Every structure is written in structure tokens, then in C-alpha cells.
mmCIF file of C-alpha atoms in Angstrom:
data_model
loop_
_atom_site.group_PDB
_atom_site.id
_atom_site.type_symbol
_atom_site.label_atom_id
_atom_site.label_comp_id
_atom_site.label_asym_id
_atom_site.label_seq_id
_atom_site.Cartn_x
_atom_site.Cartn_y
_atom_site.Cartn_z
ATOM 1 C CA UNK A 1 0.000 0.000 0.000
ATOM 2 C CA UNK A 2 1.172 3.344 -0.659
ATOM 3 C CA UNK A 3 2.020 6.034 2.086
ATOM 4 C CA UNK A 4 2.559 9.458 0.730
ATOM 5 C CA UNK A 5 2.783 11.007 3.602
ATOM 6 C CA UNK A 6 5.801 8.991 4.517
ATOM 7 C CA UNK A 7 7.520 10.071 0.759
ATOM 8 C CA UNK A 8 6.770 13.578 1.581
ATOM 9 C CA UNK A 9 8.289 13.646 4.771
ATOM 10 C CA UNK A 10 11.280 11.703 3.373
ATOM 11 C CA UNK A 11 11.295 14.502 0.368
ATOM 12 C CA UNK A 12 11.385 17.155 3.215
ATOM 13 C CA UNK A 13 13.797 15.608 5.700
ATOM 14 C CA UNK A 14 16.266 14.027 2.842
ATOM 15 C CA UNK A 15 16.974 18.118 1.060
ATOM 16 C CA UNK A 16 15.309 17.660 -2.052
ATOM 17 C CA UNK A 17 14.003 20.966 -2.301
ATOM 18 C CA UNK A 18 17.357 22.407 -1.967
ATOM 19 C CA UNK A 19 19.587 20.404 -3.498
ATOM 20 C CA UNK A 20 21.050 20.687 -6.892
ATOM 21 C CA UNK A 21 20.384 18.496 -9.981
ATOM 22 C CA UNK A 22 23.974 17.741 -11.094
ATOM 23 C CA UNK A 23 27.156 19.669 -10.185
ATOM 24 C CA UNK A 24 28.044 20.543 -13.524
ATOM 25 C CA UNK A 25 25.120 19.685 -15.873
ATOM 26 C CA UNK A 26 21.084 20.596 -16.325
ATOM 27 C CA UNK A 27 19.470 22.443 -12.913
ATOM 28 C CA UNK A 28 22.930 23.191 -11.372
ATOM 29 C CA UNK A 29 21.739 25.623 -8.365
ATOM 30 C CA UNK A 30 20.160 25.451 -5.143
ATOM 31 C CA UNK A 31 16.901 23.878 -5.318
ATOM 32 C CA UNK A 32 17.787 22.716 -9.536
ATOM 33 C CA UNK A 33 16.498 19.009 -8.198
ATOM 34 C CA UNK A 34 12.980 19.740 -6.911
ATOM 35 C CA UNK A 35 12.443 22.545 -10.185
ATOM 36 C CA UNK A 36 14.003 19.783 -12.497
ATOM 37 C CA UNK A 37 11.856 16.902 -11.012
ATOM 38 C CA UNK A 38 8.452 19.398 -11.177
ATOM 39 C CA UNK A 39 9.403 20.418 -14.963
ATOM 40 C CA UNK A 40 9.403 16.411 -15.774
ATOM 41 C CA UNK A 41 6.147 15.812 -13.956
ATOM 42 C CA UNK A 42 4.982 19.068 -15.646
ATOM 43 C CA UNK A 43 5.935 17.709 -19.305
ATOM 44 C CA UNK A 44 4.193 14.213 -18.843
ATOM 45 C CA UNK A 45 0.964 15.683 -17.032
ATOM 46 C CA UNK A 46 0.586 17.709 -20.364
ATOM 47 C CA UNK A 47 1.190 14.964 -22.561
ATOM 48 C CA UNK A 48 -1.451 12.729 -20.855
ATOM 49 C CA UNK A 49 -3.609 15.509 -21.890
ATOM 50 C CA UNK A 50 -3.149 16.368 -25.075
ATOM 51 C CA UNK A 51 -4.918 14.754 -27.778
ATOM 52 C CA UNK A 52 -3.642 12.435 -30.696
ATOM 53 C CA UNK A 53 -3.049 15.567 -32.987
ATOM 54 C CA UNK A 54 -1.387 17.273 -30.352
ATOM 55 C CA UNK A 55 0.836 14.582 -29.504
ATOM 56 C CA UNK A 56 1.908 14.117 -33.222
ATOM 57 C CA UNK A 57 2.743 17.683 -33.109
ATOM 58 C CA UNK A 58 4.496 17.944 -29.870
ATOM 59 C CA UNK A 59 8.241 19.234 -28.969
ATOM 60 C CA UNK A 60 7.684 15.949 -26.826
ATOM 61 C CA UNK A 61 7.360 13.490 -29.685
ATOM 62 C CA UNK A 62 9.134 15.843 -32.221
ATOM 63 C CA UNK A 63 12.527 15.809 -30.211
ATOM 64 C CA UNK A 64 12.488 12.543 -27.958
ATOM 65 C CA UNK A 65 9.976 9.674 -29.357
ATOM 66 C CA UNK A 66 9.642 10.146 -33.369
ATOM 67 C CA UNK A 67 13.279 7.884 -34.015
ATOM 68 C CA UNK A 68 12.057 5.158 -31.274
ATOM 69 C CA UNK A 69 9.341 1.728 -32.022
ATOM 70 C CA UNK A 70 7.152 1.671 -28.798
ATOM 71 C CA UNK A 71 4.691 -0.690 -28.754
ATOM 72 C CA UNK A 72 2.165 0.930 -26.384
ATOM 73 C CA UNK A 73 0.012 3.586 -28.800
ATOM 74 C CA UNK A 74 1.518 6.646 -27.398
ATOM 75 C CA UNK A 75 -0.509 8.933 -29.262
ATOM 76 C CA UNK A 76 -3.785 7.939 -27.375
ATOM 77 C CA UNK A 77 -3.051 5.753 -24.179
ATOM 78 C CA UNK A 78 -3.692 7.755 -20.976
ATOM 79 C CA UNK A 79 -1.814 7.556 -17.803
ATOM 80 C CA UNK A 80 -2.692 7.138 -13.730
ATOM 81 C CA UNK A 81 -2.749 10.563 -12.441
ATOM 82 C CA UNK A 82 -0.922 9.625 -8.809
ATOM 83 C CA UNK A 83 1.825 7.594 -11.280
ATOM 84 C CA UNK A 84 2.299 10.681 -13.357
ATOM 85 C CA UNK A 85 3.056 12.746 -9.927
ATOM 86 C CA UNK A 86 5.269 10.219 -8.053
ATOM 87 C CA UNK A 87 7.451 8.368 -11.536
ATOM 88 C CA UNK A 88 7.888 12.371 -12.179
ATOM 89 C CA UNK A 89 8.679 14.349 -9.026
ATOM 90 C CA UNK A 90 10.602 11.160 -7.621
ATOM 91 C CA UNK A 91 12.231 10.119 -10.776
ATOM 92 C CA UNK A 92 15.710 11.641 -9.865
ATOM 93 C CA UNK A 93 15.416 10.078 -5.685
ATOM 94 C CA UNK A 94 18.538 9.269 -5.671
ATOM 95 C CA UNK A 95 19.558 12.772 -5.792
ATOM 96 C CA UNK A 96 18.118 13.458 -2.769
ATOM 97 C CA UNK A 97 21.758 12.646 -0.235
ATOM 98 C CA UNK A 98 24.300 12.607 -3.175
ATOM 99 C CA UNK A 99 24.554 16.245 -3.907
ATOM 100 C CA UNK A 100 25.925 18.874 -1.167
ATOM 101 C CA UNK A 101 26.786 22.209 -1.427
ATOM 102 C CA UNK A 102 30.175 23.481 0.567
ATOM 103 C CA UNK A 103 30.264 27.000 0.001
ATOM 104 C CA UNK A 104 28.945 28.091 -3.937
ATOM 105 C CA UNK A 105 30.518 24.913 -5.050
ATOM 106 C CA UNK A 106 28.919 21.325 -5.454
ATOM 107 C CA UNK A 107 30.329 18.587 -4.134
ATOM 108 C CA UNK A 108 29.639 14.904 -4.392
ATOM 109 C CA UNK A 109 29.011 12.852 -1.250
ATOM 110 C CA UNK A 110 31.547 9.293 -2.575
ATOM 111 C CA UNK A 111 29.459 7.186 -0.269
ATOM 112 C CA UNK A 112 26.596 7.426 -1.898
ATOM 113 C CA UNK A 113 28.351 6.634 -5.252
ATOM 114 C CA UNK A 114 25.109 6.578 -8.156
ATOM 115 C CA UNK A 115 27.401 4.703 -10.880
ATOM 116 C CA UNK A 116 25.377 3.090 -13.623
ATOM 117 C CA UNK A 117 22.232 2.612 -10.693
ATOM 118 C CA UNK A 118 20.721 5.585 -10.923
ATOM 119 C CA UNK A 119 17.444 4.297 -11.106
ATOM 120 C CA UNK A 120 17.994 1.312 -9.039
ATOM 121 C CA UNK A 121 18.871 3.823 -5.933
ATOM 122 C CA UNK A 122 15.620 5.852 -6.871
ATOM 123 C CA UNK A 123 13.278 2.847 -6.629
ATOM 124 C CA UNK A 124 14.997 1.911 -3.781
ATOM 125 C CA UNK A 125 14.179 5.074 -1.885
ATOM 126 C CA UNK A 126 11.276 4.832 -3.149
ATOM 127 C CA UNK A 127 10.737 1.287 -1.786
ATOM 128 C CA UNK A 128 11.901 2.755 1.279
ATOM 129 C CA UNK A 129 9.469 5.463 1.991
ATOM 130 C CA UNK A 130 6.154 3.554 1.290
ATOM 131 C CA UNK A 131 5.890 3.412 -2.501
ATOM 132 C CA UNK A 132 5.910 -0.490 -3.205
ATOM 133 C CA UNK A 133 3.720 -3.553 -3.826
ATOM 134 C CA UNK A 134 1.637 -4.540 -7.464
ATOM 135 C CA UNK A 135 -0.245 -1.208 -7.494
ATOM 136 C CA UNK A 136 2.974 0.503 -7.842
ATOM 137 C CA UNK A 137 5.076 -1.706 -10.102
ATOM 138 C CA UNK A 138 4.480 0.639 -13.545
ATOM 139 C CA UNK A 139 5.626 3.814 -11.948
ATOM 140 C CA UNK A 140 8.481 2.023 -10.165
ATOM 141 C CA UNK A 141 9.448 0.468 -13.382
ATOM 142 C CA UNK A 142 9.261 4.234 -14.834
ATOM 143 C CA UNK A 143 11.401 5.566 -12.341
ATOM 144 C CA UNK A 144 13.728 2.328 -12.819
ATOM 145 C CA UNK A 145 14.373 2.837 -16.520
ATOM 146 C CA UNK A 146 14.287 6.910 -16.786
ATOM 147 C CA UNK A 147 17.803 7.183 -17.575
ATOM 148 C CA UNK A 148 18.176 4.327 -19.899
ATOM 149 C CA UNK A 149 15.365 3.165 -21.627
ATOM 150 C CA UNK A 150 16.933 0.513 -23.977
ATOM 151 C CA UNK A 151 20.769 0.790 -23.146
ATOM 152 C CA UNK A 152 22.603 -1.618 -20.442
ATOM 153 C CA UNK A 153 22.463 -4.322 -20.056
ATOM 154 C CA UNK A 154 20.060 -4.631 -22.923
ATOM 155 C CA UNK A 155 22.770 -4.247 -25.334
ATOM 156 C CA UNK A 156 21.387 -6.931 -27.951
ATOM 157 C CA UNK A 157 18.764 -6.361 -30.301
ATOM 158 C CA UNK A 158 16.630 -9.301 -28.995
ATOM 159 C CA UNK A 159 16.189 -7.745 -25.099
ATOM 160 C CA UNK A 160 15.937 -4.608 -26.403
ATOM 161 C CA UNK A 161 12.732 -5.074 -28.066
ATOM 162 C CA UNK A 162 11.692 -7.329 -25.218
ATOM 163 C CA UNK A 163 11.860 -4.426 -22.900
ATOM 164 C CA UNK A 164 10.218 -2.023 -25.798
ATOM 165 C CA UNK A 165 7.357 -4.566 -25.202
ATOM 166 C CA UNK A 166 7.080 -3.900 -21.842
ATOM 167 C CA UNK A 167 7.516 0.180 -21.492
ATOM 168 C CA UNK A 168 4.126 1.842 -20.434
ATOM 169 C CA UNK A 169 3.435 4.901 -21.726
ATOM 170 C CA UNK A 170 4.555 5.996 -17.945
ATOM 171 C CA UNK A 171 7.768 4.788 -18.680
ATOM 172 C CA UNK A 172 8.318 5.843 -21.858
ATOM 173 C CA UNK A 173 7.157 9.321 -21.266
ATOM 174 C CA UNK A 174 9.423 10.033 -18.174
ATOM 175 C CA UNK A 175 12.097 9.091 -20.238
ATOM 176 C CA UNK A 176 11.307 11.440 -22.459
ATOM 177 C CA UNK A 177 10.432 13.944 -20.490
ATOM 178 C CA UNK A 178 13.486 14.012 -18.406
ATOM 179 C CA UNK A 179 15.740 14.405 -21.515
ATOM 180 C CA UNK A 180 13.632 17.120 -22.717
ATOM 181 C CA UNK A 181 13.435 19.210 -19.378
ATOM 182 C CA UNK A 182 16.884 18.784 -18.633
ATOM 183 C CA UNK A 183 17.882 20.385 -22.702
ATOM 184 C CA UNK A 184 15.480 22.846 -21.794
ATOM 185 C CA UNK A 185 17.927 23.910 -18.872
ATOM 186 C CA UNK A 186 21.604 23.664 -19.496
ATOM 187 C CA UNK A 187 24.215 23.820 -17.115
ATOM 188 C CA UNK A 188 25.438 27.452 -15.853
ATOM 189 C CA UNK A 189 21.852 28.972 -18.326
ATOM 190 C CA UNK A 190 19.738 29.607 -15.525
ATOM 191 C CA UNK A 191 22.466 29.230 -12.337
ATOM 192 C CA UNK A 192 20.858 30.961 -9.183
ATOM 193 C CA UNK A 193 22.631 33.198 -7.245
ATOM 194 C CA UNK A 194 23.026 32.619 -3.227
#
């Protein structure tokens, strides 16, 4: 079952709201993570309600979806509202304790290493703070794959249209979504000032 209250509280206590996307990449400044992980939820909450024109017609589909085969019908499937929210907002989790700031500059904490698990540490966290069981499994599995839809360790051709198969429109359009907020906002562009 899930608990929001219990994510929220881990959102509050864990500095998302104040920590910065990446040191040196998209949403580099205080509070970059929580504006980045609202501008993804933002993108995929308009895309749910757009119709199949629109979606054709999209910077959404035009920039991130027209080169890949999906075999959900992404033009009219619809998505689970409270998905949308949590696969969005929570999407980069594992943000939350690896980011610092000591002075103006960003640091990275080496304990909390994110390597090639990214996701993993996300759904984790996740996991962790009351988002789990069967009613959960497509926006874990969103959250899971939002940094590499059909790279490692699908590397052949086979697996990689297995796991096409499986992507949800959820999945798919966080993927998407996260690419296109973070080119909307490159490093150093929109840098706040302390």
C-alpha cells in the first residue's frame, strides 16, 4: 500500500528541495532538483492531456519519441494521475543525499556513489518510503528505466525489443520527459545566485 505522507516527509527531511540536480550539468543551483523533477512531472501531465493531434505535433514526440518503435500507442493511451506525480517528481530520488553544497561549489558525497544505478537507488528510496507492492510496479518500473530506456544491459537487439514490449506509456514518457526538461535547462543557463 502506498504512504505518501511517509515520501513527503522523506522529500522534506532528505533536502530535495534544496539540493542541486547535477554539479556541472542541467538544474545546477540550489533547489535545480525539486524545479528539475516538477518540470518532468509538468511535461508528462501535459502529454497525458493532449490529444492524438497534439501529440503528433508535440516538442515531446518531435525531439524525444519520433526515431524510437514503442509498442504501447503513445498517441492515445492515458496515464494514472498519482503515477504521473510520483514516476515524475521522484524520478531523480537518488539525488536526494548525493549532492551537497560546501560553500557556492557542489560537491559529491563518494558514499553514496550513483554509478550506472541511478534508477535502481531511486526505486529503492522509493521502496523505502512507502511506494511499493503490485499497485505501484508501472511507476516504479518508470522511475527504474528513466535514464536508460533501452541501453545496459540490454545491449542486444533481442532484449531490447523485449523491454520495448514492456515500457508503459509511464515509462516511456518520463524518459522522455526528463531528456527534454533537462535540454530545456543547461548547465550554468539559468544558475541561481546565493
Amino acid at each position: 500500500e502506498m504512504s505518501v505522507k511517509k515520501l513527503l516527509r522523506y522529500l522534506d527531511s532528505s533536502g530535495f528541495f534544496y539540493r542541486p540536480s547535477a554539479p556541472n550539468r542541467h538544474h545546477n543551483f540550489p533547489g535545480g532538483l525539486a524545479e528539475h523533477s516538477l518540470g518532468v512531472f509538468r511535461i508528462v501531465e501535459e502529454w497525458n492531456n493532449m490529444t492524438p493531434e497534439e501529440r503528433r505535433n508535440s516538442e515531446l514526440y518531435n525531439l524525444k519519441l519520433s526515431d524510437k518503435t514503442v509498442s504501447c500507442d503513445i498517441f492515445t493511451e492515458k496515464m494514472n494521475y498519482d503515477d504521473m506525480v510520483i514516476a515524475g517528481i521522484c524520478h531523480d530520488l537518488c539525488k536526494t543525499k548525493h549532492y551537497y553544497f560546501e560553500g557556492r561549489i557542489i560537491k559529491k558525497h563518494h558514499s553514496d556513489y550513483l554509478g550506472g544505478k541511478h534508477g535502481s537507488i531511486s526505486v529503492q528510496r522509493l521502496e523505502a518510503n512507502g511506494i511499493k507492492g503490485e499497485k505501484c510496479e508501472e511507476l516504479l518500473l518508470a522511475v527504474l528505466k528513466h535514464m536508460r530506456l533501452y541501453s545496459k544491459p540490454y545491449t542486444n537487439k533481442e532484449r531490447e525489443n523485449q523491454i520495448r514490449g514492456k515500457a508503459s506509456m509511464l515509462t516511456i514518457a518520463v524518459w522522455a520527459a526528463d531528456k527534454l526538461d533537462a535540454s530545456r535547462h543547461p548547465a550554468g543557463k539559468l544558475h541561481r545566485q546565493f
